Amino acid sequence: IVAIYNQVIATSTAIFTDTPVTIEIRRAWMKERQDKGYPVLVATDASGVLGLASFGDFRSFPGYRYSVEHSVHVRAGMRGRGLGVALVEALYAPALRLGKHVMIGAIDAGNSASIRFHAKLGFVETGRMPEVGRKGGQWLGLVFMQKFLDVAGAARPD
């Protein structure tokens, strides 16, 4: 998991940081997810970890408790084979069991492949924020895409 995440940091703008993570940082991240009952899905084969997906709180305010933001990362050389689709789709059932209504993807605006990937999964673009991030000496925009996990307007207790 650490190797995949650090490879994405080093070779792309998908994660808006230049600082690699450590095993300790990823363990704390995983514990935080598990403490909230949020899944961390890991795809493996005989060669090791192929990809991972999870979701976390979209924002910490109580009004956002029915929305989650997902992340999915697939090892270089394994992309484009349907693994990312399978991992994201496998997040829907646990999110619904937790009463979640919306899943959000926050995507580098220059990453047209990821935007197409999310559209293929039924996510729709809901906002663009130009130059809100910076990495590698360049400004990065952010595209928000969302997918209703149940139906738009579904009732929830306040």
PDB file of C-alpha atoms in Angstrom:
ATOM      1  CA  ILE A   1       0.000   0.000   0.000  1.00  0.00           C
ATOM      2  CA  VAL A   2       2.798   2.396   0.907  1.00  0.00           C
ATOM      3  CA  ALA A   3       4.694   1.618  -2.304  1.00  0.00           C
ATOM      4  CA  ILE A   4       1.630   2.242  -4.491  1.00  0.00           C
ATOM      5  CA  TYR A   5       0.731   5.459  -2.689  1.00  0.00           C
ATOM      6  CA  ASN A   6       4.300   6.783  -2.853  1.00  0.00           C
ATOM      7  CA  GLN A   7       4.563   5.882  -6.546  1.00  0.00           C
ATOM      8  CA  VAL A   8       1.410   7.933  -7.219  1.00  0.00           C
ATOM      9  CA  ILE A   9       2.853  10.851  -5.200  1.00  0.00           C
ATOM     10  CA  ALA A  10       6.160  10.687  -7.097  1.00  0.00           C
ATOM     11  CA  THR A  11       4.799  10.340 -10.618  1.00  0.00           C
ATOM     12  CA  SER A  12       1.512  12.229 -10.776  1.00  0.00           C
ATOM     13  CA  THR A  13      -0.577  15.106  -9.512  1.00  0.00           C
ATOM     14  CA  ALA A  14      -3.329  12.787  -8.273  1.00  0.00           C
ATOM     15  CA  ILE A  15      -2.237  13.446  -4.682  1.00  0.00           C
ATOM     16  CA  PHE A  16      -1.421  17.069  -3.901  1.00  0.00           C
ATOM     17  CA  THR A  17       1.777  16.451  -1.936  1.00  0.00           C
ATOM     18  CA  ASP A  18       5.424  15.803  -2.661  1.00  0.00           C
ATOM     19  CA  THR A  19       6.048  14.125   0.701  1.00  0.00           C
ATOM     20  CA  PRO A  20       6.139  10.326   0.660  1.00  0.00           C
ATOM     21  CA  VAL A  21       4.221   8.484   3.370  1.00  0.00           C
ATOM     22  CA  THR A  22       5.682   6.036   5.842  1.00  0.00           C
ATOM     23  CA  ILE A  23       4.321   2.727   7.035  1.00  0.00           C
ATOM     24  CA  GLU A  24       3.445   4.407  10.340  1.00  0.00           C
ATOM     25  CA  ILE A  25       1.421   7.115   8.559  1.00  0.00           C
ATOM     26  CA  ARG A  26      -0.487   4.519   6.530  1.00  0.00           C
ATOM     27  CA  ARG A  27      -1.140   2.409   9.658  1.00  0.00           C
ATOM     28  CA  ALA A  28      -2.616   5.453  11.412  1.00  0.00           C
ATOM     29  CA  TRP A  29      -4.718   6.198   8.309  1.00  0.00           C
ATOM     30  CA  MET A  30      -5.956   2.604   8.229  1.00  0.00           C
ATOM     31  CA  LYS A  31      -6.746   2.582  11.961  1.00  0.00           C
ATOM     32  CA  GLU A  32      -8.729   5.822  11.606  1.00  0.00           C
ATOM     33  CA  ARG A  33     -10.763   4.291   8.786  1.00  0.00           C
ATOM     34  CA  GLN A  34     -11.366   1.050  10.669  1.00  0.00           C
ATOM     35  CA  ASP A  35     -12.312   2.879  13.886  1.00  0.00           C
ATOM     36  CA  LYS A  36     -15.125   4.563  11.940  1.00  0.00           C
ATOM     37  CA  GLY A  37     -16.198   1.314  10.299  1.00  0.00           C
ATOM     38  CA  TYR A  38     -14.952   2.507   6.910  1.00  0.00           C
ATOM     39  CA  PRO A  39     -13.505  -0.113   4.567  1.00  0.00           C
ATOM     40  CA  VAL A  40      -9.977  -0.311   3.265  1.00  0.00           C
ATOM     41  CA  LEU A  41     -10.151  -2.685   0.307  1.00  0.00           C
ATOM     42  CA  VAL A  42      -6.939  -4.207  -1.007  1.00  0.00           C
ATOM     43  CA  ALA A  43      -6.631  -6.243  -4.192  1.00  0.00           C
ATOM     44  CA  THR A  44      -3.750  -8.717  -4.287  1.00  0.00           C
ATOM     45  CA  ASP A  45      -2.327 -11.535  -6.329  1.00  0.00           C
ATOM     46  CA  ALA A  46       0.838 -13.616  -6.072  1.00  0.00           C
ATOM     47  CA  SER A  47       2.921 -10.531  -6.968  1.00  0.00           C
ATOM     48  CA  GLY A  48       1.576  -8.522  -4.008  1.00  0.00           C
ATOM     49  CA  VAL A  49      -0.764  -5.572  -3.643  1.00  0.00           C
ATOM     50  CA  LEU A  50      -2.364  -4.487  -6.935  1.00  0.00           C
ATOM     51  CA  GLY A  51      -4.571  -1.671  -5.708  1.00  0.00           C
ATOM     52  CA  LEU A  52      -6.545  -0.209  -2.859  1.00  0.00           C
ATOM     53  CA  ALA A  53      -9.686   1.793  -2.275  1.00  0.00           C
ATOM     54  CA  SER A  54     -11.325   3.395   0.717  1.00  0.00           C
ATOM     55  CA  PHE A  55     -13.509   6.267   1.735  1.00  0.00           C
ATOM     56  CA  GLY A  56     -13.527   8.748   4.563  1.00  0.00           C
ATOM     57  CA  ASP A  57     -15.525  11.665   5.797  1.00  0.00           C
ATOM     58  CA  PHE A  58     -16.052  14.334   3.156  1.00  0.00           C
ATOM     59  CA  ARG A  59     -15.915  17.074   5.780  1.00  0.00           C
ATOM     60  CA  SER A  60     -15.992  16.923   9.556  1.00  0.00           C
ATOM     61  CA  PHE A  61     -19.154  18.968  10.154  1.00  0.00           C
ATOM     62  CA  PRO A  62     -22.250  16.931  11.143  1.00  0.00           C
ATOM     63  CA  GLY A  63     -24.258  18.178   8.161  1.00  0.00           C
ATOM     64  CA  TYR A  64     -21.927  16.229   5.860  1.00  0.00           C
ATOM     65  CA  ARG A  65     -22.295  12.905   7.721  1.00  0.00           C
ATOM     66  CA  TYR A  66     -24.131  11.276   4.806  1.00  0.00           C
ATOM     67  CA  SER A  67     -21.369  12.051   2.288  1.00  0.00           C
ATOM     68  CA  VAL A  68     -18.008  10.338   1.896  1.00  0.00           C
ATOM     69  CA  GLU A  69     -14.967  11.003  -0.270  1.00  0.00           C
ATOM     70  CA  HIS A  70     -13.323   7.992  -1.813  1.00  0.00           C
ATOM     71  CA  SER A  71      -9.816   7.260  -2.983  1.00  0.00           C
ATOM     72  CA  VAL A  72      -8.593   4.528  -5.296  1.00  0.00           C
ATOM     73  CA  HIS A  73      -5.047   3.774  -6.392  1.00  0.00           C
ATOM     74  CA  VAL A  74      -3.847   0.982  -8.645  1.00  0.00           C
ATOM     75  CA  ARG A  75      -0.246  -0.139  -9.029  1.00  0.00           C
ATOM     76  CA  ALA A  76       1.563   1.063 -12.151  1.00  0.00           C
ATOM     77  CA  GLY A  77       1.386  -1.591 -14.828  1.00  0.00           C
ATOM     78  CA  MET A  78      -1.985  -2.836 -13.570  1.00  0.00           C
ATOM     79  CA  ARG A  79      -4.090   0.171 -14.588  1.00  0.00           C
ATOM     80  CA  GLY A  80      -6.675  -0.019 -17.341  1.00  0.00           C
ATOM     81  CA  ARG A  81      -7.643  -3.619 -16.589  1.00  0.00           C
ATOM     82  CA  GLY A  82     -10.834  -2.974 -14.626  1.00  0.00           C
ATOM     83  CA  LEU A  83      -9.310  -3.280 -11.171  1.00  0.00           C
ATOM     84  CA  GLY A  84     -10.014   0.349 -10.245  1.00  0.00           C
ATOM     85  CA  VAL A  85     -13.633  -0.014 -11.351  1.00  0.00           C
ATOM     86  CA  ALA A  86     -14.042  -3.172  -9.262  1.00  0.00           C
ATOM     87  CA  LEU A  87     -12.483  -1.528  -6.208  1.00  0.00           C
ATOM     88  CA  VAL A  88     -14.674   1.588  -6.371  1.00  0.00           C
ATOM     89  CA  GLU A  89     -17.828  -0.438  -7.031  1.00  0.00           C
ATOM     90  CA  ALA A  90     -16.973  -2.603  -4.009  1.00  0.00           C
ATOM     91  CA  LEU A  91     -17.138   0.537  -1.841  1.00  0.00           C
ATOM     92  CA  TYR A  92     -20.823   1.178  -2.585  1.00  0.00           C
ATOM     93  CA  ALA A  93     -22.323  -1.592  -0.421  1.00  0.00           C
ATOM     94  CA  PRO A  94     -20.349  -0.739   2.731  1.00  0.00           C
ATOM     95  CA  ALA A  95     -21.177   2.940   2.247  1.00  0.00           C
ATOM     96  CA  LEU A  96     -24.885   2.151   1.934  1.00  0.00           C
ATOM     97  CA  ARG A  97     -24.744  -0.080   5.041  1.00  0.00           C
ATOM     98  CA  LEU A  98     -23.344   2.923   6.905  1.00  0.00           C
ATOM     99  CA  GLY A  99     -26.249   5.069   5.687  1.00  0.00           C
ATOM    100  CA  LYS A 100     -24.207   7.135   3.237  1.00  0.00           C
ATOM    101  CA  HIS A 101     -26.033   8.999   0.487  1.00  0.00           C
ATOM    102  CA  VAL A 102     -23.311  10.480  -1.739  1.00  0.00           C
ATOM    103  CA  MET A 103     -19.804   9.397  -2.710  1.00  0.00           C
ATOM    104  CA  ILE A 104     -17.471  12.165  -3.861  1.00  0.00           C
ATOM    105  CA  GLY A 105     -14.309  12.087  -5.905  1.00  0.00           C
ATOM    106  CA  ALA A 106     -11.897  15.023  -5.798  1.00  0.00           C
ATOM    107  CA  ILE A 107      -9.777  14.804  -8.937  1.00  0.00           C
ATOM    108  CA  ASP A 108      -6.871  16.802 -10.345  1.00  0.00           C
ATOM    109  CA  ALA A 109      -8.508  18.875 -13.087  1.00  0.00           C
ATOM    110  CA  GLY A 110      -5.723  17.952 -15.494  1.00  0.00           C
ATOM    111  CA  ASN A 111      -6.273  14.220 -15.024  1.00  0.00           C
ATOM    112  CA  SER A 112      -8.696  13.582 -17.876  1.00  0.00           C
ATOM    113  CA  ALA A 113      -8.242   9.796 -17.540  1.00  0.00           C
ATOM    114  CA  SER A 114      -9.491   9.894 -13.941  1.00  0.00           C
ATOM    115  CA  ILE A 115     -12.387  12.158 -14.893  1.00  0.00           C
ATOM    116  CA  ARG A 116     -13.388   9.682 -17.640  1.00  0.00           C
ATOM    117  CA  PHE A 117     -12.945   6.798 -15.182  1.00  0.00           C
ATOM    118  CA  HIS A 118     -15.350   8.403 -12.721  1.00  0.00           C
ATOM    119  CA  ALA A 119     -17.865   9.269 -15.444  1.00  0.00           C
ATOM    120  CA  LYS A 120     -17.820   5.605 -16.527  1.00  0.00           C
ATOM    121  CA  LEU A 121     -18.782   4.720 -12.944  1.00  0.00           C
ATOM    122  CA  GLY A 122     -21.741   7.124 -13.019  1.00  0.00           C
ATOM    123  CA  PHE A 123     -20.117  10.029 -11.182  1.00  0.00           C
ATOM    124  CA  VAL A 124     -21.129  13.456 -12.479  1.00  0.00           C
ATOM    125  CA  GLU A 125     -19.091  16.617 -12.336  1.00  0.00           C
ATOM    126  CA  THR A 126     -20.470  19.021  -9.768  1.00  0.00           C
ATOM    127  CA  GLY A 127     -17.742  21.640  -9.491  1.00  0.00           C
ATOM    128  CA  ARG A 128     -14.380  22.946 -10.669  1.00  0.00           C
ATOM    129  CA  MET A 129     -11.969  24.913  -8.558  1.00  0.00           C
ATOM    130  CA  PRO A 130      -9.036  26.352 -10.531  1.00  0.00           C
ATOM    131  CA  GLU A 131      -5.614  26.794  -8.915  1.00  0.00           C
ATOM    132  CA  VAL A 132      -6.549  25.570  -5.430  1.00  0.00           C
ATOM    133  CA  GLY A 133      -3.531  23.274  -5.102  1.00  0.00           C
ATOM    134  CA  ARG A 134       0.135  23.426  -5.876  1.00  0.00           C
ATOM    135  CA  LYS A 135       2.649  20.700  -6.676  1.00  0.00           C
ATOM    136  CA  GLY A 136       5.845  20.554  -8.655  1.00  0.00           C
ATOM    137  CA  GLY A 137       5.920  24.305  -9.180  1.00  0.00           C
ATOM    138  CA  GLN A 138       2.522  24.429 -10.849  1.00  0.00           C
ATOM    139  CA  TRP A 139      -0.999  25.369  -9.855  1.00  0.00           C
ATOM    140  CA  LEU A 140      -3.500  22.523  -9.855  1.00  0.00           C
ATOM    141  CA  GLY A 141      -7.243  22.654 -10.249  1.00  0.00           C
ATOM    142  CA  LEU A 142      -9.694  20.349  -8.562  1.00  0.00           C
ATOM    143  CA  VAL A 143     -12.782  18.732 -10.069  1.00  0.00           C
ATOM    144  CA  PHE A 144     -15.477  17.413  -7.783  1.00  0.00           C
ATOM    145  CA  MET A 145     -17.566  14.521  -9.046  1.00  0.00           C
ATOM    146  CA  GLN A 146     -20.310  12.771  -7.126  1.00  0.00           C
ATOM    147  CA  LYS A 147     -22.508   9.734  -7.297  1.00  0.00           C
ATOM    148  CA  PHE A 148     -25.730   9.126  -5.419  1.00  0.00           C
ATOM    149  CA  LEU A 149     -25.456   5.790  -3.658  1.00  0.00           C
ATOM    150  CA  ASP A 150     -29.209   5.528  -3.228  1.00  0.00           C
ATOM    151  CA  VAL A 151     -31.521   8.057  -4.901  1.00  0.00           C
ATOM    152  CA  ALA A 152     -31.444  11.835  -5.047  1.00  0.00           C
ATOM    153  CA  GLY A 153     -33.634  13.325  -2.347  1.00  0.00           C
ATOM    154  CA  ALA A 154     -33.666  10.152  -0.212  1.00  0.00           C
ATOM    155  CA  ALA A 155     -34.937  10.889   3.279  1.00  0.00           C
ATOM    156  CA  ARG A 156     -32.488  10.907   6.193  1.00  0.00           C
ATOM    157  CA  PRO A 157     -32.954  11.873   9.841  1.00  0.00           C
ATOM    158  CA  ASP A 158     -31.559  15.243  10.840  1.00  0.00           C
TER     159      ASP A 158
END
